CSV table of C-alpha atoms in Angstrom, one decimal:
chain,number,residue,atom,x,y,z
H,1,MET,CA,24.7,10.0,-18.5
H,2,GLN,CA,24.7,10.8,-14.7
H,3,HIS,CA,22.0,13.1,-13.5
H,4,ALA,CA,23.3,16.2,-11.9
H,5,ALA,CA,21.6,15.3,-8.6
H,6,GLU,CA,23.2,11.9,-8.7
H,7,LYS,CA,26.8,13.1,-8.0
H,8,GLN,CA,28.7,11.3,-5.3
H,9,PRO,CA,27.4,12.5,-1.9
H,10,LEU,CA,29.3,14.2,0.8
H,11,GLY,CA,32.6,12.8,1.8
H,12,GLY,CA,34.8,13.2,4.9
H,13,SER,CA,35.9,16.7,3.8
H,14,ASP,CA,32.4,17.9,4.0
H,15,ALA,CA,32.0,17.1,7.7
H,16,GLY,CA,31.5,20.8,8.4
H,17,ALA,CA,28.5,20.9,6.2
H,18,VAL,CA,27.0,17.9,7.8
H,19,GLN,CA,27.6,19.3,11.3
H,20,ALA,CA,26.0,22.6,10.3
H,21,PHE,CA,23.0,20.7,8.9
H,22,ALA,CA,22.7,18.6,12.1
H,23,SER,CA,22.6,21.7,14.2
H,24,THR,CA,19.4,22.8,12.4
H,25,LEU,CA,17.5,19.7,13.4
H,26,ARG,CA,15.5,19.0,16.5
H,27,GLY,CA,15.5,15.3,15.5
H,28,LYS,CA,18.5,13.0,15.2
H,29,LEU,CA,20.9,12.8,12.3
H,30,ILE,CA,22.5,9.3,11.9
H,31,ASP,CA,25.5,8.4,9.7
H,32,PRO,CA,27.3,5.0,9.1
H,33,SER,CA,29.6,5.6,12.1
H,34,ASP,CA,26.7,5.7,14.6
H,35,ASP,CA,25.7,2.7,16.7
H,36,GLY,CA,22.1,3.0,15.6
H,37,TYR,CA,22.8,3.1,11.9
H,38,GLU,CA,22.2,-0.5,11.1
H,39,SER,CA,18.8,-0.6,12.7
H,40,ALA,CA,17.9,2.8,11.3
H,41,ARG,CA,18.6,1.8,7.7
H,42,LYS,CA,16.5,-1.4,7.9
H,43,VAL,CA,13.0,-1.4,6.3
H,44,TYR,CA,10.0,-3.6,6.4
H,45,ASN,CA,11.1,-5.6,3.3
H,46,ALA,CA,14.4,-7.3,4.3
H,47,MET,CA,15.1,-8.0,0.7
H,48,ILE,CA,16.0,-4.4,0.4
H,49,ASP,CA,19.6,-3.8,1.7
H,50,ARG,CA,20.6,-0.1,1.1
H,51,ARG,CA,23.2,2.1,2.9
H,52,PRO,CA,22.3,5.8,3.0
H,53,ARG,CA,24.9,8.4,3.7
H,54,LEU,CA,22.7,10.1,6.2
H,55,ILE,CA,19.4,9.3,7.9
H,56,ALA,CA,17.5,12.2,9.4
H,57,LYS,CA,14.9,11.1,12.0
H,58,VAL,CA,13.0,14.4,11.8
H,59,ALA,CA,11.0,15.8,14.7
H,60,ASP,CA,8.8,18.3,12.9
H,61,VAL,CA,8.1,20.2,9.7
H,62,ALA,CA,11.0,22.6,10.3
H,63,ASP,CA,13.3,19.6,10.3
H,64,VAL,CA,11.8,18.4,7.0
H,65,ILE,CA,12.4,21.8,5.5
H,66,SER,CA,16.1,21.7,6.6
H,67,CYS,CA,16.4,18.2,5.1
H,68,VAL,CA,15.0,19.1,1.7
H,69,ASN,CA,17.1,22.3,1.5
H,70,PHE,CA,20.2,20.4,2.5
H,71,GLY,CA,19.6,17.6,0.1
H,72,ARG,CA,18.9,19.9,-2.8
H,73,GLU,CA,21.9,22.1,-2.1
H,74,GLN,CA,24.3,19.2,-1.7
H,75,ASN,CA,23.0,17.3,-4.7
H,76,LEU,CA,22.0,14.3,-2.5
H,77,ARG,CA,19.6,11.6,-3.6
H,78,ILE,CA,16.6,11.9,-1.2
H,79,ALA,CA,14.4,9.1,0.0
H,80,ILE,CA,11.2,9.7,2.0
H,81,ARG,CA,10.3,7.2,4.6
H,82,GLY,CA,7.0,7.3,6.4
H,83,GLY,CA,5.8,5.1,9.2
H,84,GLY,CA,5.2,1.8,7.5
H,85,HIS,CA,6.1,-0.6,4.7
H,86,ASN,CA,6.8,0.3,1.1
H,87,ALA,CA,6.9,-2.9,-1.0
H,88,GLY,CA,9.8,-1.8,-3.2
H,89,GLY,CA,11.9,-0.5,-0.4
H,90,LEU,CA,11.7,3.0,-1.8
H,91,GLY,CA,11.8,4.6,1.6
H,92,VAL,CA,15.6,4.2,1.7
H,93,CYS,CA,18.4,4.8,-0.8
H,94,ASP,CA,22.1,4.1,-1.3
H,95,ASP,CA,24.5,7.0,-0.6
H,96,GLY,CA,21.9,9.6,-0.1
H,97,LEU,CA,19.7,11.2,2.5
H,98,VAL,CA,16.7,9.4,4.1
H,99,ILE,CA,14.1,11.7,5.6
H,100,ASP,CA,12.5,9.5,8.2
H,101,LEU,CA,9.1,10.8,9.2
H,102,SER,CA,8.2,8.2,11.8
H,103,SER,CA,8.4,10.6,14.7
H,104,ILE,CA,5.8,12.9,13.1
H,105,ASN,CA,3.2,10.6,14.5
H,106,TYR,CA,0.0,12.0,15.8
H,107,VAL,CA,-3.8,11.7,15.2
H,108,TYR,CA,-6.5,14.3,15.9
H,109,VAL,CA,-10.1,13.3,15.5
H,110,ASP,CA,-12.9,15.9,15.1
H,111,PRO,CA,-16.0,13.8,15.8
H,112,ALA,CA,-18.3,16.7,15.0
H,113,LYS,CA,-16.9,17.3,11.6
H,114,LYS,CA,-16.0,13.6,11.1
H,115,THR,CA,-12.5,14.4,10.1
H,116,VAL,CA,-9.1,13.0,11.1
H,117,ARG,CA,-5.8,14.8,10.9
H,118,CYS,CA,-2.6,12.8,11.2
H,119,GLY,CA,1.2,13.2,10.8
H,120,GLY,CA,3.2,12.0,7.9
H,121,GLY,CA,4.9,9.2,10.0
H,122,THR,CA,1.7,7.8,11.4
H,123,THR,CA,0.6,4.2,11.0
H,124,TRP,CA,-3.0,3.1,10.4
H,125,ALA,CA,-3.0,1.3,13.7
H,126,ALA,CA,-2.7,4.7,15.4
H,127,VAL,CA,-5.5,6.1,13.3
H,128,ASP,CA,-7.8,3.1,14.0
H,129,HIS,CA,-7.0,3.4,17.7
H,130,ALA,CA,-7.9,7.1,17.8
H,131,THR,CA,-11.0,6.9,15.6
H,132,HIS,CA,-12.7,3.8,17.0
H,133,PRO,CA,-13.9,5.3,20.3
H,134,PHE,CA,-15.8,7.9,18.3
H,135,GLY,CA,-17.4,5.2,16.1
H,136,LEU,CA,-15.5,6.3,13.1
H,137,ALA,CA,-13.0,4.8,10.6
H,138,VAL,CA,-10.9,6.0,7.6
H,139,PRO,CA,-10.7,3.7,4.6
H,140,SER,CA,-7.2,2.2,4.5
H,141,GLY,CA,-5.5,-1.2,3.8
H,142,ILE,CA,-5.7,-4.6,5.5
H,143,ILE,CA,-2.6,-4.5,7.8
H,144,SER,CA,-2.5,-1.9,10.5
H,145,THR,CA,1.3,-1.6,10.6
H,146,THR,CA,1.1,0.1,7.2
H,147,GLY,CA,2.0,3.7,7.1
H,148,VAL,CA,-0.6,6.4,6.4
H,149,GLY,CA,1.7,8.3,4.0
H,150,GLY,CA,2.7,5.6,1.6
H,151,LEU,CA,-0.6,3.9,1.4
H,152,THR,CA,-2.5,7.1,0.8
H,153,LEU,CA,-0.2,8.6,-1.8
H,154,GLY,CA,-0.4,5.4,-3.8
H,155,GLY,CA,-4.2,5.3,-3.7
H,156,GLY,CA,-5.2,3.2,-0.7
H,157,MET,CA,-7.5,0.2,-0.9
H,158,GLY,CA,-8.6,-2.4,1.6
H,159,HIS,CA,-11.6,-3.6,3.6
H,160,LEU,CA,-13.7,-0.4,3.0
H,161,THR,CA,-13.0,0.2,-0.7
H,162,ARG,CA,-16.4,-1.0,-2.0
H,163,GLN,CA,-18.2,0.8,0.9
H,164,CYS,CA,-16.3,4.1,1.1
H,165,GLY,CA,-14.0,4.3,-1.9
H,166,LEU,CA,-10.2,4.5,-2.0
H,167,THR,CA,-8.2,6.3,0.7
H,168,ILE,CA,-7.6,9.1,-1.7
H,169,ASP,CA,-11.3,9.5,-2.3
H,170,ASN,CA,-11.5,10.4,1.4
H,171,LEU,CA,-8.5,12.7,1.5
H,172,LEU,CA,-9.5,16.4,2.1
H,173,SER,CA,-6.1,18.1,2.2
H,174,VAL,CA,-2.3,17.6,2.8
H,175,GLU,CA,0.4,19.8,4.1
H,176,MET,CA,3.7,19.3,2.3
H,177,VAL,CA,7.2,20.5,1.8
H,178,LEU,CA,8.1,21.2,-1.8
H,179,ALA,CA,11.5,20.7,-3.5
H,180,ASP,CA,12.3,24.4,-3.1
H,181,GLY,CA,11.6,24.2,0.7
H,182,ARG,CA,8.3,25.9,0.7
H,183,VAL,CA,5.4,24.6,2.8
H,184,VAL,CA,2.0,24.5,1.2
H,185,THR,CA,-1.4,23.1,1.8
H,186,ALA,CA,-3.0,21.3,-1.1
H,187,SER,CA,-6.7,20.8,-1.3
H,188,ALA,CA,-9.6,21.1,-3.7
H,189,GLY,CA,-9.5,24.9,-3.2
H,190,GLU,CA,-5.8,25.5,-2.8
H,191,HIS,CA,-3.0,24.2,-5.1
H,192,ALA,CA,-5.7,22.1,-6.7
H,193,ASP,CA,-3.4,20.7,-9.3
H,194,LEU,CA,-1.0,19.5,-6.7
H,195,PHE,CA,-3.9,18.0,-4.7
H,196,TRP,CA,-5.0,16.1,-7.8
H,197,ALA,CA,-1.4,14.7,-8.2
H,198,VAL,CA,-0.8,13.5,-4.7
H,199,ARG,CA,-4.0,11.4,-4.8
H,200,GLY,CA,-2.3,8.4,-6.3
H,201,GLY,CA,0.9,10.0,-7.8
H,202,GLY,CA,3.0,8.8,-4.9
H,203,GLY,CA,5.9,10.7,-3.3
H,204,ASN,CA,6.8,12.5,-6.5
H,205,PHE,CA,5.7,16.0,-5.6
H,206,GLY,CA,7.1,16.7,-2.1
H,207,VAL,CA,7.2,15.5,1.5
H,208,VAL,CA,3.7,15.2,3.0
H,209,THR,CA,3.9,16.1,6.7
H,210,SER,CA,0.2,15.9,7.5
H,211,PHE,CA,-3.0,14.4,6.0
H,212,LEU,CA,-6.7,15.4,6.6
H,213,PHE,CA,-9.3,12.7,6.0
H,214,LYS,CA,-13.0,12.4,5.9
H,215,ALA,CA,-14.1,9.6,8.4
H,216,HIS,CA,-17.1,7.3,8.2
H,217,PRO,CA,-19.5,6.1,10.9
H,218,ILE,CA,-18.0,2.5,11.2
H,219,HIS,CA,-17.4,0.8,14.5
H,220,THR,CA,-18.1,-2.9,14.7
H,221,VAL,CA,-18.3,-4.8,11.4
H,222,TYR,CA,-19.1,-8.3,10.5
H,223,GLY,CA,-16.0,-9.8,9.0
H,224,GLY,CA,-13.1,-12.2,9.0
H,225,PRO,CA,-11.8,-15.1,7.0
H,226,MET,CA,-13.5,-18.1,5.4
H,227,PHE,CA,-11.4,-20.9,4.0
H,228,TRP,CA,-12.2,-23.7,1.5
H,229,ALA,CA,-10.1,-26.6,0.4
H,230,LEU,CA,-7.6,-25.8,-2.4
H,231,GLU,CA,-9.4,-28.4,-4.6
H,232,GLU,CA,-12.5,-26.1,-4.5
H,233,THR,CA,-10.6,-23.0,-5.8
H,234,ALA,CA,-12.1,-23.1,-9.3
H,235,GLU,CA,-15.6,-23.4,-8.1
H,236,MET,CA,-15.2,-20.7,-5.4
H,237,MET,CA,-13.5,-18.3,-7.9
H,238,ARG,CA,-16.3,-18.7,-10.4
H,239,TRP,CA,-18.8,-18.1,-7.7
H,240,TYR,CA,-16.8,-15.1,-6.3
H,241,ARG,CA,-16.4,-13.3,-9.6
H,242,LYS,CA,-20.2,-13.1,-10.0
H,243,PHE,CA,-21.0,-12.4,-6.4
H,244,ILE,CA,-18.6,-9.5,-5.9
H,245,THR,CA,-19.6,-7.8,-9.1
H,246,THR,CA,-23.3,-7.7,-8.1
H,247,ALA,CA,-23.1,-7.5,-4.3
H,248,PRO,CA,-24.2,-4.3,-2.5
H,249,ASN,CA,-21.5,-1.9,-1.5
H,250,THR,CA,-21.9,-2.7,2.2
H,251,ILE,CA,-20.0,-5.9,1.7
H,252,THR,CA,-16.5,-6.6,0.4
H,253,GLY,CA,-14.2,-9.6,0.4
H,254,PHE,CA,-10.8,-10.2,-1.0
H,255,PHE,CA,-10.0,-13.6,-2.5
H,256,ALA,CA,-6.8,-15.3,-1.4
H,257,LEU,CA,-4.7,-18.3,-2.0
H,258,LEU,CA,-2.7,-19.0,1.1
H,259,THR,CA,-1.3,-21.5,3.6
H,260,VAL,CA,-3.0,-21.9,7.0
H,261,PRO,CA,-0.6,-20.7,9.7
H,262,ALA,CA,0.6,-23.5,12.0
H,263,GLY,CA,-0.7,-22.0,15.3
H,264,PRO,CA,-3.7,-20.7,17.1
H,265,PRO,CA,-6.4,-19.8,16.5
H,266,PHE,CA,-6.4,-22.1,13.5
H,267,PRO,CA,-7.4,-25.8,14.1
H,268,GLU,CA,-4.4,-28.1,14.1
H,269,ALA,CA,-5.9,-30.3,11.4
H,270,LEU,CA,-5.6,-27.3,9.0
H,271,HIS,CA,-2.0,-26.3,9.9
H,272,ASN,CA,0.2,-25.8,6.8
H,273,GLN,CA,-2.6,-26.7,4.5
H,274,LYS,CA,-2.9,-24.7,1.3
H,275,VAL,CA,-6.4,-23.3,0.9
H,276,CYS,CA,-8.4,-20.7,-0.9
H,277,GLY,CA,-10.2,-18.1,1.1
H,278,ILE,CA,-12.2,-14.9,1.3
H,279,VAL,CA,-11.6,-12.3,4.0
H,280,TRP,CA,-14.9,-10.5,4.5
H,281,CYS,CA,-16.0,-7.1,5.8
H,282,TYR,CA,-19.7,-6.2,6.0
H,283,THR,CA,-20.6,-2.7,7.2
H,284,GLY,CA,-24.3,-2.9,7.1
H,285,PRO,CA,-26.6,-3.3,10.1
H,286,LEU,CA,-25.3,-6.1,12.3
H,287,LYS,CA,-28.8,-7.5,12.8
H,288,GLN,CA,-29.0,-8.3,9.1
H,289,ALA,CA,-25.5,-9.8,8.8
H,290,GLU,CA,-26.5,-13.4,9.4
H,291,LYS,CA,-29.1,-13.1,6.7
H,292,VAL,CA,-26.7,-11.5,4.3
H,293,PHE,CA,-24.1,-14.3,4.8
H,294,ARG,CA,-26.6,-17.2,4.8
H,295,PRO,CA,-26.4,-17.7,1.0
H,296,ILE,CA,-22.6,-17.3,1.1
H,297,ARG,CA,-22.3,-20.1,3.6
H,298,ALA,CA,-25.0,-22.2,1.8
H,299,PHE,CA,-23.1,-22.2,-1.5
H,300,LYS,CA,-20.3,-24.3,-0.1
H,301,THR,CA,-19.6,-24.9,3.6
H,302,PRO,CA,-16.2,-23.5,4.4
H,303,ILE,CA,-13.6,-25.7,6.2
H,304,LEU,CA,-13.0,-22.7,8.5
H,305,ASP,CA,-15.3,-19.8,9.3
H,306,PHE,CA,-14.1,-17.1,11.5
H,307,VAL,CA,-16.6,-14.5,10.2
H,308,GLY,CA,-18.6,-12.6,12.8
H,309,PRO,CA,-19.0,-9.3,14.6
H,310,ILE,CA,-15.6,-7.7,15.1
H,311,PRO,CA,-14.3,-4.2,16.0
H,312,PHE,CA,-13.0,-2.7,12.9
H,313,PRO,CA,-9.5,-2.1,14.4
H,314,ALA,CA,-9.3,-5.8,15.2
H,315,LEU,CA,-10.1,-6.8,11.6
H,316,GLN,CA,-7.4,-4.3,10.4
H,317,GLY,CA,-4.8,-5.8,12.7
H,318,MET,CA,-5.8,-9.5,12.1
H,319,PHE,CA,-2.8,-10.2,9.9
H,320,ASP,CA,-0.1,-8.1,11.5
H,321,GLN,CA,1.5,-11.0,13.3
H,322,VAL,CA,1.5,-13.1,10.1
H,323,PHE,CA,3.6,-10.4,8.4
H,324,PRO,CA,6.0,-8.8,10.9
H,325,THR,CA,8.7,-6.4,9.8
H,326,GLY,CA,12.0,-8.0,8.5
H,327,LEU,CA,10.7,-10.6,6.1
H,328,GLN,CA,11.9,-11.1,2.6
H,329,TRP,CA,9.2,-9.8,0.2
H,330,TYR,CA,8.9,-9.9,-3.6
H,331,TRP,CA,5.8,-8.4,-5.1
H,332,LYS,CA,4.2,-8.6,-8.6
H,333,ALA,CA,0.8,-7.0,-9.4
H,334,ASP,CA,-1.8,-6.1,-12.0
H,335,PHE,CA,-5.2,-4.5,-12.3
H,336,VAL,CA,-7.8,-7.0,-13.5
H,337,ARG,CA,-11.2,-6.4,-15.3
H,338,GLU,CA,-12.3,-10.0,-15.8
H,339,LEU,CA,-11.6,-13.3,-14.1
H,340,SER,CA,-11.9,-15.8,-16.9
H,341,ASP,CA,-11.9,-19.5,-16.7
H,342,GLU,CA,-8.5,-19.5,-18.3
H,343,ALA,CA,-7.1,-17.1,-15.7
H,344,ILE,CA,-8.7,-19.2,-12.9
H,345,ALA,CA,-6.8,-22.3,-14.2
H,346,LEU,CA,-3.5,-20.4,-14.1
H,347,HIS,CA,-4.2,-19.2,-10.6
H,348,ILE,CA,-4.7,-22.8,-9.5
H,349,LEU,CA,-1.6,-23.9,-11.3
H,350,HIS,CA,0.7,-21.3,-9.8
H,351,GLY,CA,-1.1,-20.7,-6.5
H,352,SER,CA,-0.8,-24.4,-5.6
H,353,LYS,CA,3.0,-24.0,-5.9
H,354,MET,CA,3.4,-21.3,-3.2
H,355,PRO,CA,7.0,-21.7,-2.1
H,356,THR,CA,6.6,-20.8,1.6
H,357,TRP,CA,3.7,-20.6,4.0
H,358,GLN,CA,3.7,-16.8,4.1
H,359,SER,CA,3.6,-16.5,0.3
H,360,THR,CA,0.2,-15.6,-1.0
H,361,MET,CA,-2.0,-14.2,-3.8
H,362,HIS,CA,-4.8,-11.7,-3.2
H,363,LEU,CA,-7.5,-10.3,-5.5
H,364,TYR,CA,-8.8,-7.0,-3.9
H,365,PRO,CA,-12.2,-5.8,-5.2
H,366,ILE,CA,-11.9,-2.1,-6.3
H,367,ASN,CA,-15.4,-1.7,-7.7
H,368,GLY,CA,-18.4,-0.4,-5.7
H,369,ALA,CA,-17.9,3.1,-4.4
H,370,ALA,CA,-14.4,3.4,-5.8
H,371,ALA,CA,-15.7,2.8,-9.3
H,372,LYS,CA,-18.1,5.7,-9.1
H,373,VAL,CA,-15.2,8.1,-9.5
H,374,LYS,CA,-14.0,9.0,-13.0
H,375,ASN,CA,-10.6,7.8,-14.2
H,376,SER,CA,-9.5,11.3,-14.7
H,377,ALA,CA,-10.6,12.6,-11.3
H,378,THR,CA,-7.4,11.3,-9.7
H,379,PRO,CA,-4.2,9.8,-11.0
H,380,TRP,CA,-5.5,6.3,-10.2
H,381,GLY,CA,-6.5,5.5,-13.8
H,382,TYR,CA,-8.2,2.1,-13.4
H,383,ARG,CA,-11.5,2.9,-11.9
H,384,ASP,CA,-13.0,0.5,-14.4
H,385,ALA,CA,-11.0,-2.5,-13.1
H,386,VAL,CA,-12.7,-4.9,-10.8
H,387,TRP,CA,-9.7,-6.2,-8.9
H,388,ALA,CA,-6.2,-5.3,-7.9
H,389,GLN,CA,-4.3,-8.5,-8.1
H,390,VAL,CA,-1.0,-9.2,-6.2
H,391,MET,CA,1.2,-12.2,-5.8
H,392,VAL,CA,3.9,-12.0,-3.1
H,393,GLY,CA,6.7,-14.4,-2.3
H,394,VAL,CA,7.4,-14.0,1.5
H,395,ASP,CA,9.8,-15.7,3.9
H,396,PRO,CA,12.2,-14.8,6.7
H,397,ASP,CA,15.2,-16.7,5.2
H,398,PRO,CA,17.4,-14.7,2.7
H,399,ALA,CA,18.4,-18.1,1.3
H,400,ASN,CA,14.9,-18.4,-0.2
H,401,LYS,CA,15.2,-15.1,-2.1
H,402,GLU,CA,15.5,-16.5,-5.6
H,403,LYS,CA,12.8,-19.0,-5.0
H,404,LEU,CA,10.4,-16.3,-3.9
H,405,ILE,CA,11.3,-14.1,-6.9
H,406,THR,CA,11.0,-16.9,-9.4
H,407,TRP,CA,7.6,-18.1,-8.2
H,408,ALA,CA,6.1,-14.5,-8.1
H,409,ARG,CA,7.5,-13.7,-11.6
H,410,ASP,CA,6.3,-16.9,-13.1
H,411,TYR,CA,2.9,-16.5,-11.6
H,412,PHE,CA,2.7,-12.8,-12.8
H,413,ASN,CA,3.9,-13.6,-16.3
H,414,ALA,CA,1.3,-16.3,-16.7
H,415,LEU,CA,-1.6,-14.0,-15.6
H,416,HIS,CA,-0.4,-10.7,-17.1
H,417,PRO,CA,-2.0,-11.3,-20.5
H,418,TYR,CA,-5.3,-11.5,-18.7
H,419,SER,CA,-4.8,-8.2,-16.9
H,420,ALA,CA,-5.8,-4.6,-17.6
H,421,GLY,CA,-2.2,-3.5,-18.1
H,422,GLY,CA,-1.1,-1.4,-15.1
H,423,ALA,CA,-0.8,-2.1,-11.4
H,424,TYR,CA,-1.3,-0.6,-8.0
H,425,VAL,CA,1.8,1.4,-7.4
H,426,ASN,CA,2.0,0.3,-3.7
H,427,PHE,CA,2.4,-3.3,-4.9
H,428,MET,CA,5.2,-2.7,-7.4
H,429,MET,CA,8.9,-3.2,-7.0
H,430,GLU,CA,11.3,-1.1,-9.1
H,431,GLU,CA,10.0,-2.1,-12.6
H,432,GLY,CA,11.0,0.7,-14.9
H,433,ASP,CA,9.5,3.6,-16.7
H,434,ASP,CA,7.3,1.7,-19.1
H,435,ARG,CA,5.5,-0.1,-16.2
H,436,ILE,CA,4.9,3.3,-14.4
H,437,ARG,CA,3.5,4.8,-17.6
H,438,ALA,CA,1.2,1.8,-18.0
H,439,THR,CA,0.0,2.2,-14.4
H,440,TYR,CA,-1.0,5.9,-14.8
H,441,GLY,CA,-2.2,5.5,-18.4
H,442,LYS,CA,-3.8,8.7,-19.8
H,443,ASN,CA,-3.1,10.5,-16.5
H,444,TYR,CA,0.7,10.3,-16.9
H,445,ALA,CA,1.1,13.3,-19.1
H,446,ARG,CA,-0.8,15.5,-16.6
H,447,LEU,CA,1.3,14.2,-13.8
H,448,ALA,CA,4.5,14.9,-15.6
H,449,LYS,CA,3.4,18.6,-16.2
H,450,ILE,CA,2.6,19.0,-12.5
H,451,LYS,CA,5.9,17.4,-11.6
H,452,LYS,CA,7.7,19.9,-13.8
H,453,ARG,CA,5.9,22.8,-12.0
H,454,TYR,CA,6.6,21.6,-8.4
H,455,ASP,CA,9.8,19.5,-8.8
H,456,PRO,CA,11.4,20.5,-12.1
H,457,LYS,CA,14.8,18.9,-11.3
H,458,ASN,CA,13.3,15.6,-10.1
H,459,LEU,CA,14.7,16.0,-6.6
H,460,PHE,CA,12.1,13.5,-5.4
H,461,ARG,CA,12.8,10.5,-7.6
H,462,VAL,CA,13.3,7.6,-5.1
H,463,ASN,CA,9.8,6.4,-5.9
H,464,GLN,CA,7.7,5.1,-8.8
H,465,ASN,CA,9.1,8.0,-10.6
H,466,ILE,CA,7.2,10.4,-12.8
H,467,LYS,CA,9.7,12.4,-14.7
H,468,PRO,CA,9.1,16.1,-15.2
H,469,ALA,CA,7.6,17.0,-18.6
H,470,ALA,CA,10.1,18.2,-21.2
H,471,LYS,CA,7.9,21.2,-22.1
């Protein structure tokens, strides 16, 4: 049965309505007849190929209000696009209206209060650039071209998770446009139920036009990648699973299976070699860093060691050029509580078959500070997990699409029995309602009730969708 809000969108006879809508915007409204349409509809993941009816490159909050009202009144499917990635391509839709927030891009740092406010279309590169001169940082991901909005609303994990918690643990408030066109601020003291929901519930509850974060005194860290030969993966994984579960919160490192890029700064002898690695980030006193890393280096000498003092924004942007926009991506993910010997053997079996040099597997530690928060405190329901695991097939050539998908699915299916059940929503493609429910677990019912209150007709459903509660 077709949802009422999934009727065929505006046709040629509705040109007057579109023209009237366009006149309300300070930003630009793009349709398939415009020269810029093809570039405007493209997203970070080139495996996603969707053709929206309209793309609104909004200039401000007033534009967002107009878009939401127009989409609701015209029964249009609405997709919300921030400033960055979105693994599943959920920032664009077929036949509907895309609200593109990329022009709402600003950062304001209050060094006295140690807070950062930024627009809904901002990238983390912009945040890092603005905060670094003040010796501050906001916990985010590991690639600086990622958008603030998508990463935050899904939870947010990266180099500072063990030190400072998830991004949502450092979110103080949001300004957002609701399905009925109202603008509200959600925080611990205002619309507290909505504030709870957006800290991990994705874009289900409205269009977030600004974020206010708590920042931390972080400037230069001790970090970077260490690589070991692929044949040493089992030994390194066994060492790593013990180390990262007992290490102080000032140090984090995500484990990876990857292929060494064929170019500088990597030694030519390692080019295109499949390896295992750990990308480190230590935020303790720099004068103690060498001592902290001495036993790490002593356990097994890496074949490549690029770890040392580095400005935090440089660490954040270290992999941007490896993963530019426009690649084919296919993601599969799980939360993991234990890394058993059986699981390690499967990682080696499938990781050694990475189909392209950009394909990879990461195990992100989400213990430490992030684990001190209760599962019910935010929608992120896996605070007791130790890692967020992801395997991604990546390549620029569309001809390799099926090869990427098959490898990632086979890898995922082999490891899924050893997982905690759900997955990080920002690492999920469109995988169905059961998978979404598994990801939110006991928090799903509460999310569904809040969804009913703020978006009862499920206007915002181009996402990892939480359906409004029936009662």
